Tab-separated table of C-alpha atoms and ligand atoms in Angstrom:
chain	number	residue	atom	x	y	z
A	1	MET	CA	-86.970	-100.869	6.895
A	2	MET	CA	-87.466	-103.397	4.100
A	3	ASP	CA	-84.860	-103.281	1.355
A	4	ARG	CA	-86.365	-103.304	-2.177
A	5	GLY	CA	-84.489	-106.542	-2.904
A	6	ALA	CA	-85.435	-108.295	0.365
A	7	SER	CA	-87.205	-111.638	0.052
A	8	ILE	CA	-90.794	-111.226	1.154
A	9	TYR	CA	-93.225	-114.124	1.517
A	10	VAL	CA	-96.887	-113.219	1.071
A	11	ALA	CA	-98.947	-116.192	2.280
A	12	GLY	CA	-102.418	-116.240	0.698
A	13	HIS	CA	-101.394	-114.030	-2.237
A	14	ARG	CA	-104.417	-114.942	-4.338
A	15	GLY	CA	-106.974	-113.856	-1.716
A	16	LEU	CA	-108.614	-110.470	-1.282
A	17	ALA	CA	-106.108	-109.223	1.300
A	18	GLY	CA	-103.017	-111.060	-0.008
A	19	SER	CA	-103.479	-109.962	-3.632
A	20	ALA	CA	-103.790	-106.334	-2.504
A	21	ILE	CA	-100.578	-106.675	-0.456
A	22	VAL	CA	-98.721	-108.098	-3.484
A	23	LYS	CA	-100.005	-105.253	-5.670
A	24	GLN	CA	-98.904	-102.673	-3.086
A	25	LEU	CA	-95.432	-104.234	-2.708
A	26	GLN	CA	-94.979	-104.328	-6.481
A	27	LYS	CA	-96.141	-100.711	-6.766
A	28	GLN	CA	-93.475	-99.732	-4.222
A	29	GLY	CA	-90.750	-101.532	-6.195
A	30	TYR	CA	-90.302	-104.738	-4.163
A	31	ARG	CA	-89.095	-107.316	-6.655
A	32	ASN	CA	-88.238	-110.433	-4.669
A	33	LEU	CA	-91.649	-111.733	-3.666
A	34	LEU	CA	-92.098	-115.365	-2.653
A	35	LEU	CA	-95.542	-116.581	-3.653
A	36	ARG	CA	-97.068	-120.063	-3.419
A	37	THR	CA	-100.622	-121.074	-4.222
A	38	HIS	CA	-102.581	-123.289	-1.845
A	39	ALA	CA	-102.028	-126.200	-4.252
A	40	GLU	CA	-98.247	-125.600	-4.275
A	41	LEU	CA	-97.924	-125.231	-0.489
A	42	ASP	CA	-100.656	-126.337	1.901
A	43	LEU	CA	-99.952	-124.298	5.025
A	44	ILE	CA	-101.679	-126.929	7.169
A	45	ASP	CA	-98.913	-129.359	6.238
A	46	GLN	CA	-96.283	-128.791	8.913
A	47	ALA	CA	-93.479	-130.665	7.125
A	48	ALA	CA	-94.111	-128.819	3.853
A	49	VAL	CA	-94.125	-125.439	5.623
A	50	ARG	CA	-90.873	-126.286	7.410
A	51	ALA	CA	-89.206	-127.371	4.157
A	52	PHE	CA	-90.392	-124.190	2.425
A	53	PHE	CA	-88.997	-121.869	5.119
A	54	GLU	CA	-85.719	-123.794	5.374
A	55	ARG	CA	-85.242	-123.627	1.616
A	56	GLU	CA	-86.407	-120.067	0.923
A	57	GLN	CA	-85.370	-118.236	4.134
A	58	PRO	CA	-87.717	-115.242	3.675
A	59	GLU	CA	-86.703	-112.045	5.457
A	60	TYR	CA	-90.230	-110.659	5.826
A	61	VAL	CA	-93.631	-112.367	5.949
A	62	PHE	CA	-97.191	-111.173	5.434
A	63	LEU	CA	-99.561	-113.876	6.712
A	64	ALA	CA	-102.778	-113.304	4.740
A	65	ALA	CA	-103.676	-116.983	4.236
A	66	ALA	CA	-106.683	-118.134	6.217
A	67	LYS	CA	-109.908	-120.073	5.974
A	68	VAL	CA	-112.317	-117.158	5.607
A	69	GLY	CA	-116.052	-116.842	5.007
A	70	GLY	CA	-119.330	-115.218	5.909
A	71	ILE	CA	-121.893	-116.270	8.476
A	72	VAL	CA	-123.212	-119.258	6.461
A	73	ALA	CA	-119.754	-120.737	5.893
A	74	ASN	CA	-118.735	-120.114	9.516
A	75	SER	CA	-121.770	-121.930	10.871
A	76	THR	CA	-121.600	-124.792	8.345
A	77	TYR	CA	-117.884	-125.545	8.722
A	78	PRO	CA	-116.909	-124.546	12.311
A	79	ALA	CA	-114.396	-127.413	12.615
A	80	GLN	CA	-112.554	-126.375	9.450
A	81	PHE	CA	-112.576	-122.736	10.526
A	82	ILE	CA	-110.872	-123.476	13.839
A	83	TYR	CA	-108.532	-126.248	12.683
A	84	ASP	CA	-107.309	-124.699	9.437
A	85	ASN	CA	-106.670	-121.311	10.983
A	86	LEU	CA	-104.896	-122.663	14.064
A	87	ALA	CA	-102.721	-124.929	11.925
A	88	ILE	CA	-101.827	-122.207	9.383
A	89	GLU	CA	-100.877	-119.767	12.150
A	90	ALA	CA	-98.928	-122.281	14.254
A	91	ASN	CA	-96.981	-123.538	11.239
A	92	VAL	CA	-96.182	-120.182	9.637
A	93	LEU	CA	-95.376	-118.317	12.851
A	94	HIS	CA	-93.225	-121.117	14.270
A	95	GLU	CA	-91.279	-121.631	11.034
A	96	SER	CA	-90.854	-117.861	10.630
A	97	TRP	CA	-89.176	-117.796	14.024
A	98	ARG	CA	-86.979	-120.799	13.141
A	99	ALA	CA	-85.968	-119.203	9.852
A	100	GLY	CA	-85.058	-115.908	11.536
A	101	VAL	CA	-87.676	-113.786	9.761
A	102	LYS	CA	-86.947	-110.121	10.626
A	103	ARG	CA	-90.501	-108.795	10.687
A	104	LEU	CA	-93.867	-110.475	10.196
A	105	LEU	CA	-97.408	-109.166	9.909
A	106	PHE	CA	-100.236	-111.521	10.865
A	107	LEU	CA	-103.712	-110.584	9.640
A	108	GLY	CA	-106.675	-111.121	11.925
A	109	SER	CA	-110.068	-109.509	11.907
A	110	SER	CA	-112.300	-107.265	13.994
A	111	CYS	CA	-114.399	-110.300	15.048
A	112	ILE	CA	-111.753	-110.954	17.732
A	113	TYR	CA	-113.386	-108.234	19.853
A	114	PRO	CA	-116.265	-109.030	22.233
A	115	ARG	CA	-119.803	-109.106	20.821
A	116	ASP	CA	-120.928	-106.216	23.044
A	117	CYS	CA	-117.692	-104.271	22.808
A	118	PRO	CA	-117.787	-100.522	23.578
A	119	GLN	CA	-117.538	-98.492	20.364
A	120	PRO	CA	-115.228	-97.590	18.740
A	121	MET	CA	-113.289	-100.779	19.517
A	122	LYS	CA	-109.823	-100.171	20.933
A	123	GLU	CA	-107.031	-102.754	20.913
A	124	GLU	CA	-107.195	-102.995	24.714
A	125	TYR	CA	-110.757	-104.402	24.580
A	126	LEU	CA	-109.415	-107.792	23.424
A	127	LEU	CA	-110.619	-110.602	25.732
A	128	THR	CA	-112.828	-108.344	27.851
A	129	GLY	CA	-116.143	-110.091	27.111
A	130	PRO	CA	-117.953	-112.958	25.327
A	131	LEU	CA	-117.497	-113.322	21.570
A	132	GLU	CA	-120.211	-113.328	18.896
A	133	ALA	CA	-121.419	-116.963	18.763
A	134	THR	CA	-121.723	-117.314	14.977
A	135	ASN	CA	-117.992	-117.027	14.255
A	136	ARG	CA	-116.496	-117.954	17.610
A	137	PRO	CA	-114.268	-120.804	16.290
A	138	TYR	CA	-112.754	-118.416	13.727
A	139	ALA	CA	-112.353	-115.600	16.257
A	140	ILE	CA	-110.710	-117.907	18.802
A	141	ALA	CA	-108.250	-119.162	16.190
A	142	LYS	CA	-107.393	-115.540	15.338
A	143	ILE	CA	-106.988	-114.649	19.033
A	144	ALA	CA	-104.671	-117.664	19.350
A	145	GLY	CA	-102.653	-116.224	16.434
A	146	ILE	CA	-102.258	-112.916	18.286
A	147	GLU	CA	-101.195	-114.807	21.390
A	148	ILE	CA	-98.619	-116.807	19.404
A	149	CYS	CA	-97.172	-113.564	17.988
A	150	TRP	CA	-96.966	-112.040	21.456
A	151	SER	CA	-95.495	-115.175	23.091
A	152	TYR	CA	-92.800	-115.586	20.424
A	153	ASN	CA	-91.930	-111.895	20.697
A	154	ARG	CA	-91.544	-112.219	24.467
A	155	GLN	CA	-89.684	-115.514	24.558
A	156	TYR	CA	-87.663	-115.379	21.352
A	157	GLY	CA	-87.453	-111.656	20.610
A	158	THR	CA	-89.254	-111.988	17.254
A	159	ARG	CA	-90.961	-108.967	15.705
A	160	PHE	CA	-94.416	-110.344	14.828
A	161	VAL	CA	-97.181	-107.750	14.640
A	162	ALA	CA	-100.906	-108.625	14.506
A	163	ALA	CA	-103.017	-106.302	12.350
A	164	MET	CA	-106.808	-106.340	12.644
A	165	PRO	CA	-108.538	-104.822	9.614
A	166	THR	CA	-112.212	-103.975	9.590
A	167	ASN	CA	-114.518	-105.448	6.860
A	168	LEU	CA	-112.656	-105.377	3.562
A	169	TYR	CA	-113.900	-105.054	0.010
A	170	GLY	CA	-112.195	-104.587	-3.327
A	171	PRO	CA	-110.759	-106.361	-6.372
A	172	GLY	CA	-110.464	-110.126	-5.934
A	173	ASP	CA	-113.373	-110.435	-3.485
A	174	SER	CA	-115.564	-113.566	-3.411
A	175	TYR	CA	-119.075	-113.122	-4.822
A	176	ASP	CA	-120.155	-116.681	-4.094
A	177	LEU	CA	-123.390	-116.174	-2.149
A	178	ASN	CA	-122.705	-119.201	0.067
A	179	ASN	CA	-119.373	-117.866	1.157
A	180	SER	CA	-119.335	-114.094	0.759
A	181	HIS	CA	-119.523	-111.158	3.158
A	182	VAL	CA	-122.361	-108.609	3.278
A	183	LEU	CA	-120.955	-106.076	0.816
A	184	PRO	CA	-119.988	-108.391	-2.079
A	185	ALA	CA	-123.312	-110.233	-1.560
A	186	LEU	CA	-125.157	-106.928	-1.916
A	187	ILE	CA	-123.198	-105.973	-5.048
A	188	ARG	CA	-124.094	-109.279	-6.654
A	189	LYS	CA	-127.750	-109.240	-5.594
A	190	THR	CA	-128.225	-105.658	-6.821
A	191	HIS	CA	-126.482	-106.370	-10.135
A	192	GLU	CA	-128.617	-109.480	-10.700
A	193	ALA	CA	-131.807	-107.541	-9.882
A	194	LYS	CA	-130.801	-104.876	-12.418
A	195	THR	CA	-130.057	-107.366	-15.215
A	196	ALA	CA	-133.258	-109.338	-14.508
A	197	GLY	CA	-135.287	-106.090	-14.576
A	198	LEU	CA	-136.594	-106.654	-11.030
A	199	ALA	CA	-138.424	-103.818	-9.287
A	200	GLN	CA	-137.026	-104.522	-5.804
A	201	VAL	CA	-133.964	-105.686	-3.916
A	202	THR	CA	-134.509	-106.997	-0.410
A	203	VAL	CA	-131.958	-106.083	2.259
A	204	TRP	CA	-131.978	-108.029	5.539
A	205	GLY	CA	-132.938	-106.102	8.683
A	206	THR	CA	-133.963	-102.496	9.235
A	207	GLY	CA	-130.986	-100.875	7.484
A	208	ALA	CA	-130.122	-99.042	10.712
A	209	PRO	CA	-126.975	-100.912	11.894
A	210	MET	CA	-123.754	-98.990	11.417
A	211	ARG	CA	-120.818	-100.787	9.795
A	212	GLU	CA	-117.292	-99.884	8.734
A	213	PHE	CA	-115.675	-100.901	5.425
A	214	LEU	CA	-112.121	-100.517	4.196
A	215	TYR	CA	-110.921	-100.742	0.603
A	216	SER	CA	-108.508	-103.690	0.359
A	217	GLU	CA	-105.796	-101.595	-1.306
A	218	ASP	CA	-105.844	-99.133	1.606
A	219	MET	CA	-105.480	-102.070	3.991
A	220	ALA	CA	-102.509	-103.325	1.971
A	221	GLU	CA	-100.905	-99.897	2.085
A	222	ALA	CA	-101.305	-99.917	5.882
A	223	CYS	CA	-99.731	-103.390	6.185
A	224	VAL	CA	-96.672	-102.436	4.118
A	225	TYR	CA	-96.456	-99.131	6.018
A	226	LEU	CA	-96.379	-101.016	9.330
A	227	LEU	CA	-93.646	-103.477	8.342
A	228	ASN	CA	-91.641	-100.553	6.976
A	229	LEU	CA	-91.765	-98.393	10.095
A	230	PRO	CA	-88.375	-97.132	11.247
A	231	ASP	CA	-86.863	-99.241	14.057
A	232	VAL	CA	-87.846	-96.898	16.882
A	233	GLU	CA	-91.549	-96.684	15.918
A	234	PHE	CA	-91.686	-100.369	14.991
A	235	GLY	CA	-90.004	-101.415	18.240
A	236	ALA	CA	-92.550	-99.376	20.198
A	237	LEU	CA	-95.292	-101.757	19.001
A	238	PHE	CA	-93.799	-104.467	21.208
A	239	ASN	CA	-93.946	-104.656	24.963
A	240	ASP	CA	-94.586	-107.220	27.669
A	241	SER	CA	-97.753	-105.641	28.999
A	242	ALA	CA	-99.963	-105.710	25.873
A	243	PRO	CA	-100.216	-107.843	22.717
A	244	PRO	CA	-98.644	-106.487	19.487
A	245	LEU	CA	-102.085	-105.618	18.170
A	246	ILE	CA	-103.033	-102.807	15.834
A	247	ASN	CA	-106.404	-101.958	14.267
A	248	ILE	CA	-106.692	-100.964	10.607
A	249	GLY	CA	-109.982	-99.225	9.927
A	250	PHE	CA	-111.453	-96.583	7.669
A	251	GLY	CA	-112.221	-94.437	10.707
A	252	GLU	CA	-115.918	-93.867	9.956
A	253	ASP	CA	-118.931	-96.099	9.603
A	254	LEU	CA	-122.147	-95.910	7.600
A	255	SER	CA	-125.611	-97.445	7.964
A	256	VAL	CA	-126.580	-100.585	6.061
A	257	ALA	CA	-129.275	-98.448	4.352
A	258	GLU	CA	-126.636	-95.935	3.149
A	259	LEU	CA	-124.465	-98.835	2.061
A	260	ALA	CA	-127.320	-100.382	0.025
A	261	ARG	CA	-128.192	-97.004	-1.561
A	262	THR	CA	-124.557	-96.384	-2.567
A	263	VAL	CA	-124.279	-99.868	-4.105
A	264	ALA	CA	-127.591	-99.365	-5.983
A	265	ARG	CA	-126.417	-95.996	-7.358
A	266	ILE	CA	-123.075	-97.391	-8.548
A	267	VAL	CA	-124.570	-100.557	-10.023
A	268	GLY	CA	-127.266	-98.467	-11.738
A	269	PHE	CA	-130.223	-100.206	-10.105
A	270	SER	CA	-133.154	-97.805	-10.100
A	271	GLY	CA	-135.722	-100.072	-8.375
A	272	GLU	CA	-136.740	-100.009	-4.748
A	273	LEU	CA	-134.697	-101.157	-1.746
A	274	CYS	CA	-136.930	-103.077	0.690
A	275	PHE	CA	-135.780	-103.693	4.243
A	276	ASP	CA	-136.936	-107.054	5.605
A	277	ARG	CA	-137.514	-106.172	9.244
A	278	SER	CA	-138.264	-109.808	10.139
A	279	LYS	CA	-134.540	-110.567	9.730
A	280	PRO	CA	-132.108	-109.807	12.573
A	281	ASP	CA	-130.047	-106.613	12.519
A	282	GLY	CA	-127.114	-107.957	14.516
A	283	THR	CA	-125.100	-105.592	16.653
A	284	PRO	CA	-126.148	-101.899	16.219
A	285	LYS	CA	-122.629	-100.573	15.587
A	286	LYS	CA	-119.220	-101.984	14.704
A	287	LEU	CA	-116.404	-99.498	14.309
A	288	LEU	CA	-112.703	-99.935	15.003
A	289	ASP	CA	-110.749	-97.296	16.860
A	290	SER	CA	-107.890	-96.688	14.417
A	291	GLY	CA	-106.207	-94.037	16.559
A	292	ARG	CA	-103.101	-96.133	17.087
A	293	ILE	CA	-102.212	-96.570	13.414
A	294	GLN	CA	-103.268	-92.997	12.654
A	295	SER	CA	-100.881	-91.752	15.320
A	296	LEU	CA	-98.129	-93.629	13.443
A	297	GLY	CA	-98.936	-91.566	10.351
A	298	TRP	CA	-101.259	-93.776	8.285
A	299	ARG	CA	-104.865	-93.010	7.354
A	300	ALA	CA	-107.256	-94.650	4.845
A	301	ARG	CA	-107.824	-92.558	1.749
A	302	THR	CA	-110.249	-94.333	-0.629
A	303	ARG	CA	-113.762	-92.924	-0.302
A	304	PHE	CA	-116.507	-95.530	-0.063
A	305	ASP	CA	-118.154	-94.651	-3.396
A	306	GLU	CA	-114.794	-94.712	-5.236
A	307	GLY	CA	-113.940	-98.088	-3.713
A	308	ILE	CA	-117.355	-99.554	-4.547
A	309	ALA	CA	-117.012	-98.377	-8.155
A	310	ALA	CA	-113.638	-100.191	-8.419
A	311	ALA	CA	-115.035	-103.329	-6.749
A	312	TYR	CA	-118.038	-103.355	-9.102
A	313	LYS	CA	-115.762	-103.036	-12.136
A	314	ASP	CA	-113.822	-106.079	-10.889
A	315	PHE	CA	-117.093	-107.969	-10.293
A	316	LEU	CA	-118.184	-107.237	-13.872
A	317	ASN	CA	-114.846	-108.461	-15.244
A	318	ARG	CA	-114.712	-111.671	-13.252
A	319	TYR	CA	-118.264	-112.755	-12.518
A	320	ALA	CA	-120.937	-111.028	-14.493
A	321	SER	CA	-120.228	-112.840	-17.759
B	1	NAP	N1	-112.282	-110.151	3.843
B	1	NAP	C1	-112.444	-109.357	4.894
B	1	NAP	O1	-113.421	-108.588	4.997
B	1	NAP	C2	-111.415	-109.331	5.979
B	1	NAP	C3	-111.595	-108.403	6.990
B	1	NAP	C4	-110.677	-108.351	8.011
B	1	NAP	C5	-109.622	-109.231	8.025
B	1	NAP	N2	-109.447	-110.136	7.034
B	1	NAP	C6	-108.329	-111.065	7.170
B	1	NAP	O2	-107.490	-111.137	6.042
B	1	NAP	C7	-106.991	-112.482	5.915
B	1	NAP	C8	-107.251	-112.965	4.504
B	1	NAP	O3	-108.644	-112.820	4.238
B	1	NAP	P1	-109.191	-112.704	2.745
B	1	NAP	O4	-110.489	-112.007	2.837
B	1	NAP	O5	-108.124	-112.223	1.838
B	1	NAP	O6	-109.496	-114.236	2.446
B	1	NAP	P2	-109.502	-115.001	1.030
B	1	NAP	O7	-109.826	-114.054	-0.065
B	1	NAP	O8	-110.351	-116.207	1.223
B	1	NAP	O9	-107.979	-115.441	0.870
B	1	NAP	C9	-107.387	-116.369	1.721
B	1	NAP	C10	-106.270	-117.025	0.978
B	1	NAP	O10	-105.668	-118.006	1.821
B	1	NAP	C11	-105.453	-119.182	1.066
B	1	NAP	N3	-105.481	-120.368	1.906
B	1	NAP	C12	-106.498	-120.812	2.686
B	1	NAP	N4	-106.154	-121.959	3.291
B	1	NAP	C13	-104.879	-122.234	2.894
B	1	NAP	C14	-103.980	-123.292	3.167
B	1	NAP	N5	-104.315	-124.311	3.985
B	1	NAP	N6	-102.761	-123.263	2.567
B	1	NAP	C15	-102.417	-122.263	1.734
B	1	NAP	N7	-103.235	-121.239	1.425
B	1	NAP	C16	-104.449	-121.224	2.015
B	1	NAP	C17	-106.595	-119.216	0.075
B	1	NAP	O11	-106.302	-120.041	-1.018
B	1	NAP	P3	-107.483	-120.959	-1.656
B	1	NAP	O12	-108.584	-119.985	-1.998
B	1	NAP	O13	-106.821	-121.588	-2.817
B	1	NAP	O14	-107.886	-121.902	-0.559
B	1	NAP	C18	-106.714	-117.739	-0.300
B	1	NAP	O15	-105.844	-117.409	-1.346
B	1	NAP	C19	-107.688	-113.310	6.981
B	1	NAP	O16	-106.833	-113.487	8.066
B	1	NAP	C20	-108.856	-112.464	7.411
B	1	NAP	O17	-109.162	-112.622	8.772
B	1	NAP	C21	-110.325	-110.210	5.992
């Protein structure tokens, strides 16, 4: 288990996931956190990453740095999505092994699972079917990251675990409409409709698809919980027959229509929600099977409406002015 004084590197500490991990570690009394901004340490730069690990010798690593974005960004910059993510993973995982890091958690995403995956999605469904085309370069880079973790564990005896959270939301999210995910985009659109006095907000599709969302601080709690598992439980995550993969979900999904209604209620938008049926719905359901992490004793606790209220407060503080 991680000592309160252990040196812990959180890569990507200013992002949605990384900032929540830092907050969770600080809340639990960890006081020796190693943090570098993108400008201070470009994780694509192999020599800089090597020098950093040789100098700082972190004992634990949370890899939450990645080139991340929604469907527009993924289809506009596919080369950057595959190159940046492969380079970040290869550099950080390799140097973590060289530096003798004791435990590492690599963050991926649920888009690693096949497009037509049976629901809920279990860890063993990895690589059992074709991927969704719109974010395939990103998904393949993340699958490569899982494979690197597994290969290093097998060949070098490292303890690298790959955690796959469902869609996240929470403080620190991006509300840039060119680069954001569905939930922050909806928060922003609904807020702007309210302030402009508009009568309607248009939501893409029929509203019927079911989606799962996890509050970023719950995800962070799960990540710290995993790296802190006692040796026996932690060791059981690693074997030669399956990758060291573990889903982190809320455990329940909701329809896009319910999602839009909850956002409208919390934002205080009293106009109408219109569903633009000419726009595609995407896959009808996307829910992770979180049975594995639940069986280890962790479960998400922030209700969707509570989490949305906290995310909206953060949006108002950072963006609305
Ligand atoms: N957001 C979600 O819904 C979600 C869901 C499931 C899984 N995840 C996973 O969580 C991880 C982090 O996602 P996020 O949503 O927190 O993304 P994010 O908010 O965009 O944060 C990513 C962080 O990585 C940093 N970064 C990117 N390229 C870098 C580089 N070359 N060198 C150093 N730092 C770099 C970014 O810094 P700059 O901004 O300065 O570039 C940023 O601070 C990803 O692996 C993602 O797959 C996210």
